[in-house]
Coordinates of C-alpha atoms in Angstrom, one line a residue:
M235 CA 2.7 36.4 19.8
I236 CA 0.7 33.2 20.1
T237 CA 2.1 30.7 22.6
E238 CA 2.0 27.2 21.1
T239 CA 1.0 24.3 23.4
V240 CA 1.1 20.6 22.9
V241 CA -2.2 19.0 22.0
T242 CA -3.1 16.5 24.7
K243 CA -6.4 15.2 26.0
G244 CA -8.0 17.4 28.6
V245 CA -6.0 20.5 27.6
K246 CA -8.3 23.3 26.3
Q247 CA -5.7 25.4 24.6
Q248 CA -4.7 24.5 21.1
Y249 CA -2.3 25.6 18.4
A250 CA -3.9 28.5 16.6
W251 CA -3.8 26.6 13.3
L252 CA -5.4 23.6 15.0
Q253 CA -8.2 25.6 16.4
D254 CA -9.0 26.8 12.8
Y255 CA -9.6 23.2 11.8
I256 CA -11.6 22.4 14.9
D257 CA -13.9 25.3 14.2
S258 CA -14.3 24.7 10.5
P259 CA -15.8 21.5 9.0
E260 CA -15.0 22.9 5.6
K261 CA -11.3 23.1 6.3
Q262 CA -11.5 19.5 7.7
K263 CA -12.9 18.3 4.4
Q264 CA -10.3 20.2 2.4
L265 CA -7.5 18.7 4.5
Y266 CA -9.1 15.2 4.1
K267 CA -8.9 15.6 0.3
R268 CA -5.4 17.0 0.4
T269 CA -4.2 14.2 2.6
L270 CA -5.6 11.5 0.3
K271 CA -3.8 13.2 -2.7
I272 CA -0.5 13.1 -0.9
V273 CA -1.0 9.6 0.3
I274 CA -1.9 8.4 -3.2
L275 CA 1.2 10.0 -4.7
S276 CA 3.5 8.3 -2.0
Q277 CA 1.7 5.0 -2.5
I278 CA 2.5 5.0 -6.2
F279 CA 6.2 5.1 -5.4
G280 CA 5.8 2.8 -2.4
G281 CA 4.0 0.2 -4.5
A282 CA 6.9 -0.1 -6.9
G283 CA 9.4 -0.5 -4.0
L284 CA 7.2 -3.2 -2.4
A285 CA 6.8 -5.2 -5.6
A286 CA 10.5 -5.2 -6.5
G287 CA 11.6 -7.1 -3.4
I288 CA 8.7 -9.5 -3.4
T289 CA 9.3 -10.5 -7.0
V290 CA 12.9 -11.5 -6.9
G291 CA 13.8 -11.8 -3.2
A292 CA 13.3 -15.6 -3.1
L293 CA 15.2 -16.1 -6.4
L294 CA 18.1 -14.0 -5.2
A295 CA 18.3 -16.0 -1.9
Q296 CA 18.1 -19.3 -3.8
E297 CA 21.0 -18.2 -6.1
M298 CA 23.2 -17.0 -3.2
L299 CA 22.5 -19.9 -0.9
G300 CA 22.2 -22.7 -3.5
T301 CA 19.1 -24.3 -1.9
E302 CA 15.4 -24.1 -2.4
S303 CA 14.5 -24.9 1.2
A304 CA 15.8 -21.4 2.2
A305 CA 13.9 -19.6 -0.6
G306 CA 11.2 -18.5 1.8
I307 CA 13.7 -16.8 4.1
P308 CA 13.8 -13.4 2.3
V309 CA 10.1 -12.9 2.5
A310 CA 10.2 -14.0 6.1
L311 CA 13.0 -11.5 6.9
L312 CA 11.3 -8.8 5.0
T313 CA 8.1 -9.3 6.9
L314 CA 10.0 -9.6 10.3
G315 CA 11.6 -6.3 9.5
S316 CA 8.2 -5.0 8.7
A317 CA 6.9 -6.2 12.0
G318 CA 9.5 -4.3 14.0
A319 CA 9.1 -1.2 11.8
A320 CA 5.3 -1.3 12.1
L321 CA 5.6 -1.0 15.8
L322 CA 8.1 1.9 15.6
V323 CA 6.2 3.7 12.8
G324 CA 3.0 3.4 14.8
R325 CA 4.5 4.9 17.9
L326 CA 6.4 7.6 16.0
S327 CA 3.1 8.5 14.3
Q328 CA 1.2 8.6 17.5
R329 CA 3.8 10.9 19.1
F330 CA 4.9 13.1 16.2
G331 CA 2.2 12.6 13.5
R332 CA 1.8 10.4 10.4
R333 CA 4.4 12.5 8.4
A334 CA 7.3 11.7 10.7
G335 CA 6.5 8.0 11.2
L336 CA 5.7 7.1 7.6
A337 CA 8.6 9.1 6.1
A338 CA 11.1 7.5 8.5
G339 CA 9.8 4.1 7.5
F340 CA 10.1 4.6 3.8
L341 CA 13.6 6.2 4.0
T342 CA 14.8 3.3 6.1
G343 CA 13.3 0.8 3.5
G344 CA 15.3 2.7 0.8
L345 CA 18.5 2.2 2.7
G346 CA 17.7 -1.5 3.1
A347 CA 17.3 -1.8 -0.7
I348 CA 20.8 -0.2 -1.2
G349 CA 22.1 -2.8 1.3
V350 CA 20.7 -5.7 -0.7
I351 CA 22.4 -4.4 -3.8
I352 CA 25.8 -4.2 -2.0
A353 CA 25.2 -7.7 -0.6
A354 CA 24.7 -9.1 -4.0
L355 CA 27.8 -7.4 -5.3
I356 CA 30.1 -8.8 -2.6
N357 CA 28.1 -12.1 -2.3
S358 CA 27.4 -11.6 1.5
V359 CA 24.5 -13.6 2.7
F360 CA 24.8 -12.0 6.2
L361 CA 24.4 -8.5 4.7
L362 CA 21.6 -9.6 2.4
F363 CA 19.6 -10.9 5.4
A364 CA 20.3 -7.8 7.5
S365 CA 19.4 -5.5 4.6
L366 CA 16.1 -7.3 4.0
L367 CA 15.1 -6.5 7.6
F368 CA 15.6 -2.8 7.0
Y369 CA 13.9 -3.1 3.6
G370 CA 10.9 -4.4 5.5
A371 CA 10.5 -0.9 7.0
G372 CA 9.4 0.3 3.6
T373 CA 6.8 -2.5 3.4
A374 CA 5.5 -1.5 6.9
S375 CA 5.2 2.2 5.8
N376 CA 3.5 1.2 2.6
L377 CA 0.8 -0.6 4.5
Q378 CA 0.4 1.9 7.3
A379 CA 0.0 4.8 4.9
R380 CA -3.5 3.4 4.3
Y381 CA -4.4 4.6 7.8
A382 CA -3.4 8.2 7.1
G383 CA -6.4 8.5 4.7
T384 CA -8.8 7.5 7.4
D385 CA -7.8 10.0 10.1
L386 CA -10.2 12.7 8.9
A387 CA -12.8 10.3 7.2
T388 CA -16.3 9.8 8.6
V389 CA -17.5 6.4 9.6
K390 CA -19.1 5.9 6.2
Q391 CA -15.9 7.0 4.4
R392 CA -13.3 4.9 6.2
A393 CA -13.1 1.8 4.0
T394 CA -13.4 4.0 0.9
A395 CA -10.5 6.1 2.2
V396 CA -8.4 3.0 2.7
S397 CA -9.2 1.7 -0.7
M398 CA -8.2 5.0 -2.4
A399 CA -4.8 4.8 -0.8
M400 CA -4.4 1.2 -1.7
V401 CA -5.6 1.4 -5.3
S402 CA -3.0 4.0 -6.0
T403 CA -0.4 1.4 -5.0
T404 CA -1.5 -0.6 -8.1
F405 CA 0.4 1.7 -10.5
G406 CA 3.7 1.1 -8.9
A407 CA 3.0 -2.5 -7.8
V408 CA 2.1 -3.7 -11.3
A409 CA 4.9 -1.7 -12.9
G410 CA 7.5 -3.1 -10.5
P411 CA 7.4 -6.8 -11.4
N412 CA 7.1 -6.0 -15.1
L413 CA 10.3 -4.0 -14.9
V414 CA 12.2 -6.9 -13.4
G415 CA 13.7 -7.9 -16.8
V416 CA 14.5 -4.3 -17.7
M417 CA 16.1 -3.6 -14.3
G418 CA 17.9 -6.9 -14.4
G419 CA 19.4 -5.9 -17.8
F420 CA 20.4 -2.5 -16.5
A421 CA 22.0 -3.9 -13.4
D422 CA 24.0 -6.4 -15.6
S423 CA 25.2 -3.6 -17.8
I424 CA 26.7 -1.7 -14.9
G425 CA 28.3 -4.8 -13.2
I426 CA 25.6 -5.6 -10.6
P427 CA 24.1 -9.1 -10.4
T428 CA 20.9 -9.4 -12.5
L429 CA 18.6 -10.3 -9.7
A430 CA 19.7 -7.3 -7.6
G431 CA 18.5 -5.0 -10.4
P432 CA 14.9 -4.6 -9.1
F433 CA 16.3 -3.5 -5.8
I434 CA 17.7 -0.4 -7.6
L435 CA 14.1 0.5 -8.4
G436 CA 13.1 -0.4 -4.9
A437 CA 15.6 2.0 -3.3
A438 CA 14.6 4.9 -5.5
A439 CA 10.9 4.2 -5.1
F440 CA 11.0 4.0 -1.2
I441 CA 13.2 7.1 -0.9
L442 CA 10.9 9.1 -3.2
A443 CA 7.8 8.0 -1.2
G444 CA 9.4 9.1 2.0
L445 CA 10.4 12.5 0.6
V446 CA 6.8 13.1 -0.7
L447 CA 5.4 12.5 2.8
L448 CA 8.1 14.4 4.6
L449 CA 7.7 17.5 2.4
F450 CA 4.0 17.6 1.7
L451 CA 1.9 15.9 4.4
R452 CA 1.2 19.1 6.2
P453 CA -0.8 19.8 8.3
D454 CA -0.6 16.3 9.8
P455 CA -4.0 14.5 9.6
L456 CA -3.5 12.5 12.8
I457 CA -2.7 15.6 14.9
V458 CA -5.7 17.4 13.5
S459 CA -8.0 14.4 14.0
T460 CA -6.9 13.9 17.6
A461 CA -7.4 17.6 18.4
I462 CA -10.9 17.5 16.9
A463 CA -11.9 14.4 18.8
N464 CA -10.6 15.8 22.1
A465 CA -12.4 19.1 21.6
Q466 CA -15.7 17.3 20.9
E467 CA -15.3 15.2 24.0
E468 CA -14.6 18.2 26.2
N469 CA -17.7 20.0 25.0
S470 CA -20.0 17.7 26.9
T471 CA -23.1 20.0 26.3
V472 CA -22.9 19.4 22.5
Q473 CA -24.2 16.1 21.1
E474 CA -21.6 14.4 18.9
K475 CA -22.2 15.1 15.2
P476 CA -22.8 12.3 12.6
N477 CA -19.6 13.1 10.8
S478 CA -17.4 12.9 14.0
N479 CA -14.0 11.3 13.6
S480 CA -14.0 10.1 17.2
S481 CA -14.7 6.4 18.0
P482 CA -15.4 4.4 21.2
I483 CA -12.6 2.0 22.0
S484 CA -13.7 -1.6 21.4
K485 CA -11.3 -4.4 22.2
R486 CA -13.5 -7.0 20.5
G487 CA -13.5 -4.9 17.3
I488 CA -9.7 -4.8 17.4
V489 CA -9.5 -8.5 17.9
V490 CA -11.8 -9.3 15.0
G491 CA -10.2 -6.9 12.7
A492 CA -6.7 -8.2 13.5
A493 CA -7.8 -11.8 13.1
V494 CA -9.2 -11.2 9.7
M495 CA -6.0 -9.4 8.5
V496 CA -3.7 -12.0 10.1
L497 CA -5.3 -15.0 8.5
T498 CA -5.5 -13.5 5.0
Q499 CA -1.9 -12.3 5.2
F500 CA -0.6 -15.7 6.2
V501 CA -2.4 -17.6 3.4
M502 CA -1.4 -15.0 0.8
A503 CA 2.3 -14.8 1.8
A504 CA 2.7 -18.6 1.9
I505 CA 1.3 -19.3 -1.6
M506 CA 2.8 -16.2 -3.2
T507 CA 6.3 -16.8 -1.8
M508 CA 6.7 -20.2 -3.5
T509 CA 5.0 -19.5 -6.8
P510 CA 8.2 -18.2 -8.5
I511 CA 10.0 -21.3 -7.3
H512 CA 7.1 -23.5 -8.6
M513 CA 7.2 -21.7 -11.9
G514 CA 11.0 -22.2 -12.2
H515 CA 10.5 -26.0 -11.8
H516 CA 8.2 -25.9 -14.9
G517 CA 10.6 -24.0 -17.1
H518 CA 9.2 -20.5 -16.7
G519 CA 11.7 -17.6 -17.0
L520 CA 12.2 -14.4 -15.1
R521 CA 9.8 -12.4 -17.4
E522 CA 7.0 -15.0 -16.9
V523 CA 7.5 -14.9 -13.2
G524 CA 7.3 -11.1 -13.3
L525 CA 4.1 -11.2 -15.3
V526 CA 2.4 -13.6 -12.9
I527 CA 3.5 -11.7 -9.8
G528 CA 2.5 -8.4 -11.5
F529 CA -1.0 -9.7 -12.0
H530 CA -1.1 -10.9 -8.4
I531 CA 0.1 -7.6 -6.9
G532 CA -2.3 -5.8 -9.2
A533 CA -5.2 -7.9 -7.8
M534 CA -4.0 -7.1 -4.3
Y535 CA -4.5 -3.4 -4.9
F536 CA -6.6 -2.7 -8.0
P537 CA -10.0 -3.9 -6.7
S538 CA -9.5 -1.5 -3.7
L539 CA -11.8 1.3 -4.8
V540 CA -14.7 -1.1 -5.3
T541 CA -13.8 -3.1 -2.2
G542 CA -13.9 0.1 -0.1
L543 CA -17.4 1.0 -1.3
L544 CA -18.6 -2.5 -0.7
V545 CA -17.2 -2.6 2.8
D546 CA -18.8 0.7 3.7
K547 CA -22.2 -0.2 2.2
V548 CA -22.5 -4.0 2.5
G549 CA -20.6 -4.3 5.7
R550 CA -17.3 -5.3 7.2
T551 CA -18.2 -8.9 8.1
A552 CA -19.8 -9.7 4.7
M553 CA -16.6 -8.7 3.0
A554 CA -14.5 -10.7 5.4
V555 CA -16.5 -13.8 4.4
A556 CA -15.9 -12.9 0.7
S557 CA -12.2 -12.8 1.5
G558 CA -12.2 -16.4 2.9
S559 CA -14.3 -17.7 0.0
T560 CA -11.9 -16.1 -2.6
L561 CA -8.8 -17.4 -0.9
L562 CA -10.4 -20.9 -0.8
A563 CA -10.9 -20.8 -4.5
S564 CA -7.4 -19.5 -5.1
G565 CA -5.8 -22.3 -3.1
I566 CA -7.8 -25.0 -4.8
L567 CA -7.0 -23.6 -8.3
A568 CA -3.3 -23.2 -7.5
A569 CA -3.1 -26.8 -6.2
F570 CA -4.6 -28.4 -9.3
A571 CA -3.5 -26.1 -12.1
P572 CA -0.8 -27.6 -14.4
G573 CA 2.5 -26.0 -13.6
D574 CA 3.1 -25.1 -17.3
S575 CA -0.3 -23.2 -17.6
M576 CA 0.4 -19.5 -17.3
I577 CA -3.3 -18.6 -17.6
L578 CA -4.4 -20.8 -14.7
L579 CA -1.5 -19.7 -12.6
I580 CA -2.4 -16.1 -13.3
C581 CA -6.0 -16.8 -12.3
A582 CA -5.0 -18.5 -9.1
L583 CA -2.7 -15.6 -8.1
V584 CA -5.3 -13.0 -9.1
L585 CA -7.8 -14.7 -6.8
L586 CA -5.1 -14.8 -4.1
G587 CA -4.5 -11.1 -4.4
A588 CA -8.2 -10.2 -4.4
G589 CA -8.9 -12.4 -1.3
W590 CA -6.1 -10.6 0.5
N591 CA -7.6 -7.2 -0.6
F592 CA -11.0 -8.0 0.8
G593 CA -9.6 -9.1 4.1
L594 CA -7.2 -6.2 4.5
I595 CA -9.7 -3.5 3.8
S596 CA -12.5 -5.0 5.9
G597 CA -10.1 -5.7 8.7
T598 CA -8.6 -2.2 8.6
A599 CA -12.1 -0.6 8.7
L600 CA -12.9 -2.7 11.8
I601 CA -9.7 -1.5 13.5
V602 CA -10.4 2.2 12.7
D603 CA -14.0 1.8 13.9
A604 CA -12.8 0.3 17.2
T605 CA -10.2 2.9 18.2
H606 CA -10.0 6.5 19.3
P607 CA -7.6 9.0 17.6
S608 CA -5.6 9.4 20.8
I609 CA -4.5 5.7 20.6
R610 CA -5.2 4.9 17.0
A611 CA -1.8 5.0 15.4
K612 CA -0.2 3.1 18.2
T613 CA -2.9 0.4 18.1
Q614 CA -2.6 0.2 14.3
G615 CA 1.1 -0.2 14.5
S616 CA 0.7 -3.1 17.0
V617 CA -1.9 -4.8 14.8
D618 CA 0.4 -4.5 11.8
V619 CA 3.2 -6.2 13.8
L620 CA 0.9 -9.2 14.0
L621 CA 0.2 -8.8 10.3
A622 CA 3.9 -8.8 9.5
L623 CA 4.6 -11.7 11.7
S624 CA 1.9 -13.7 10.1
G625 CA 3.4 -12.9 6.7
A626 CA 6.8 -13.9 8.0
S627 CA 5.5 -17.2 9.3
G628 CA 3.7 -17.9 6.0
G629 CA 6.8 -17.1 4.0
A630 CA 9.2 -19.2 6.1
L631 CA 6.9 -22.2 6.4
S632 CA 6.1 -22.2 2.7
G633 CA 9.6 -23.2 1.7
M634 CA 9.8 -26.0 4.2
V635 CA 6.3 -27.3 3.2
V636 CA 7.2 -27.4 -0.5
A637 CA 10.7 -28.9 0.2
H638 CA 9.1 -31.8 2.1
S639 CA 5.9 -32.2 0.1
S640 CA 4.8 -30.1 -2.9
Y641 CA 3.4 -26.7 -4.0
A642 CA -0.1 -28.4 -4.3
V643 CA 0.0 -29.4 -0.7
L644 CA 1.0 -25.9 0.3
S645 CA -1.9 -24.4 -1.8
L646 CA -4.5 -26.8 -0.4
S647 CA -3.3 -26.0 3.2
G648 CA -3.8 -22.3 2.5
A649 CA -7.3 -23.0 1.2
I650 CA -8.2 -24.9 4.3
L651 CA -6.8 -22.2 6.6
S652 CA -8.9 -19.5 4.8
L653 CA -12.0 -21.2 6.1
L654 CA -11.1 -20.1 9.6
L655 CA -12.5 -16.7 8.7
I656 CA -16.0 -18.0 8.9
P657 CA -16.0 -18.7 12.7
V658 CA -14.2 -15.4 13.3
V659 CA -17.0 -13.6 11.5
A660 CA -19.7 -15.7 13.2
W661 CA -18.3 -14.8 16.6
S662 CA -18.2 -11.1 15.6
R663 CA -21.9 -11.1 14.7
K664 CA -22.8 -12.8 17.9
V665 CA -21.0 -10.1 19.9
Q666 CA -22.7 -7.4 17.9
S667 CA -26.1 -9.0 18.5
R668 CA -25.5 -9.1 22.2
E669 CA -24.4 -5.5 22.4
L670 CA -27.5 -4.4 20.6
V671 CA -29.8 -6.1 23.0

């Protein structure tokens, strides 16, 4: 009978099944492909759950609170919940594997969505806010699932792997907002407030995503990746192969990757949060809001496959600059577009989503490049905490900015902030040049 031992750095004995993967590059490739398929399936459900809350969260809070100045609170709470969950999911994943961490996050998000529905039924603002915090766990898992695809990817596959995970989110993310009207009507027919309807979809979607990962993400890619990296390091007489999954730890790379993602998240969350309120001021209904947000969320994820290829081939920093330029164009267009023009609003929100996409994938690739599998999930969780806090700040501040000025001022402010990506990238290139000398 084979004695199983825990895989830790410096320990030579491995699980028998882990040793099979360490010795077989072919099995590693097969597991990489299988992992991507499972992640893609979970992301389809996760995208639907994510989009449901984003689309009507602000409108539900406005209806229950009776004030627009607090309309940004739901997104802020959702992203604050995502921040706490990102840390926990990252640490759970580091200790027990991606399967346990991601499944726990999605299932918690599903319970949060159920809480939102109950809050709307009993008109409890306290329960609404508490439930949105738990709902944020689903958002955190939806984002961290992108890392699972990179665990067994080579350096030249990492951004592409992230993009494949994210592009699959498009199907659920686009469908979610466009089902707002349908789910609202369904909720009304069974005695649930109309704006709580999309959270029925969110609950089912997050729970299904969690079950897919819990049941099918086996063997765990992070555990296998860590074992492979440790075995390669212990074999000091063998030169590291080009397709190695191990990476040196670079604090500078982590800082640059985090900065790129944090800035893009802040700008995107601020403008996106107040767009439904802005549209309401100009006579647009729930279906029109769902259409615009659907295009926006589609632009957040649909370009991913092309973005990943560009990040891997053109470079991380070049795509970070592209992110800043696209967000700049989005902010300017959103600021000056007539509020009754659906086409221009859609164009502005599409650019906003695409700019976020470029920044998230390039930043994610930088984080993976800069970390070792033995600390990767924990580091990724910590970075995603900053990402969520950035989104929370953007969502909370957006309502106050619009209440005291206008949507145009908010959009222009986001455009100006996006320019900060340029000095971040310039600093990154200087560091790289010095390290090569």
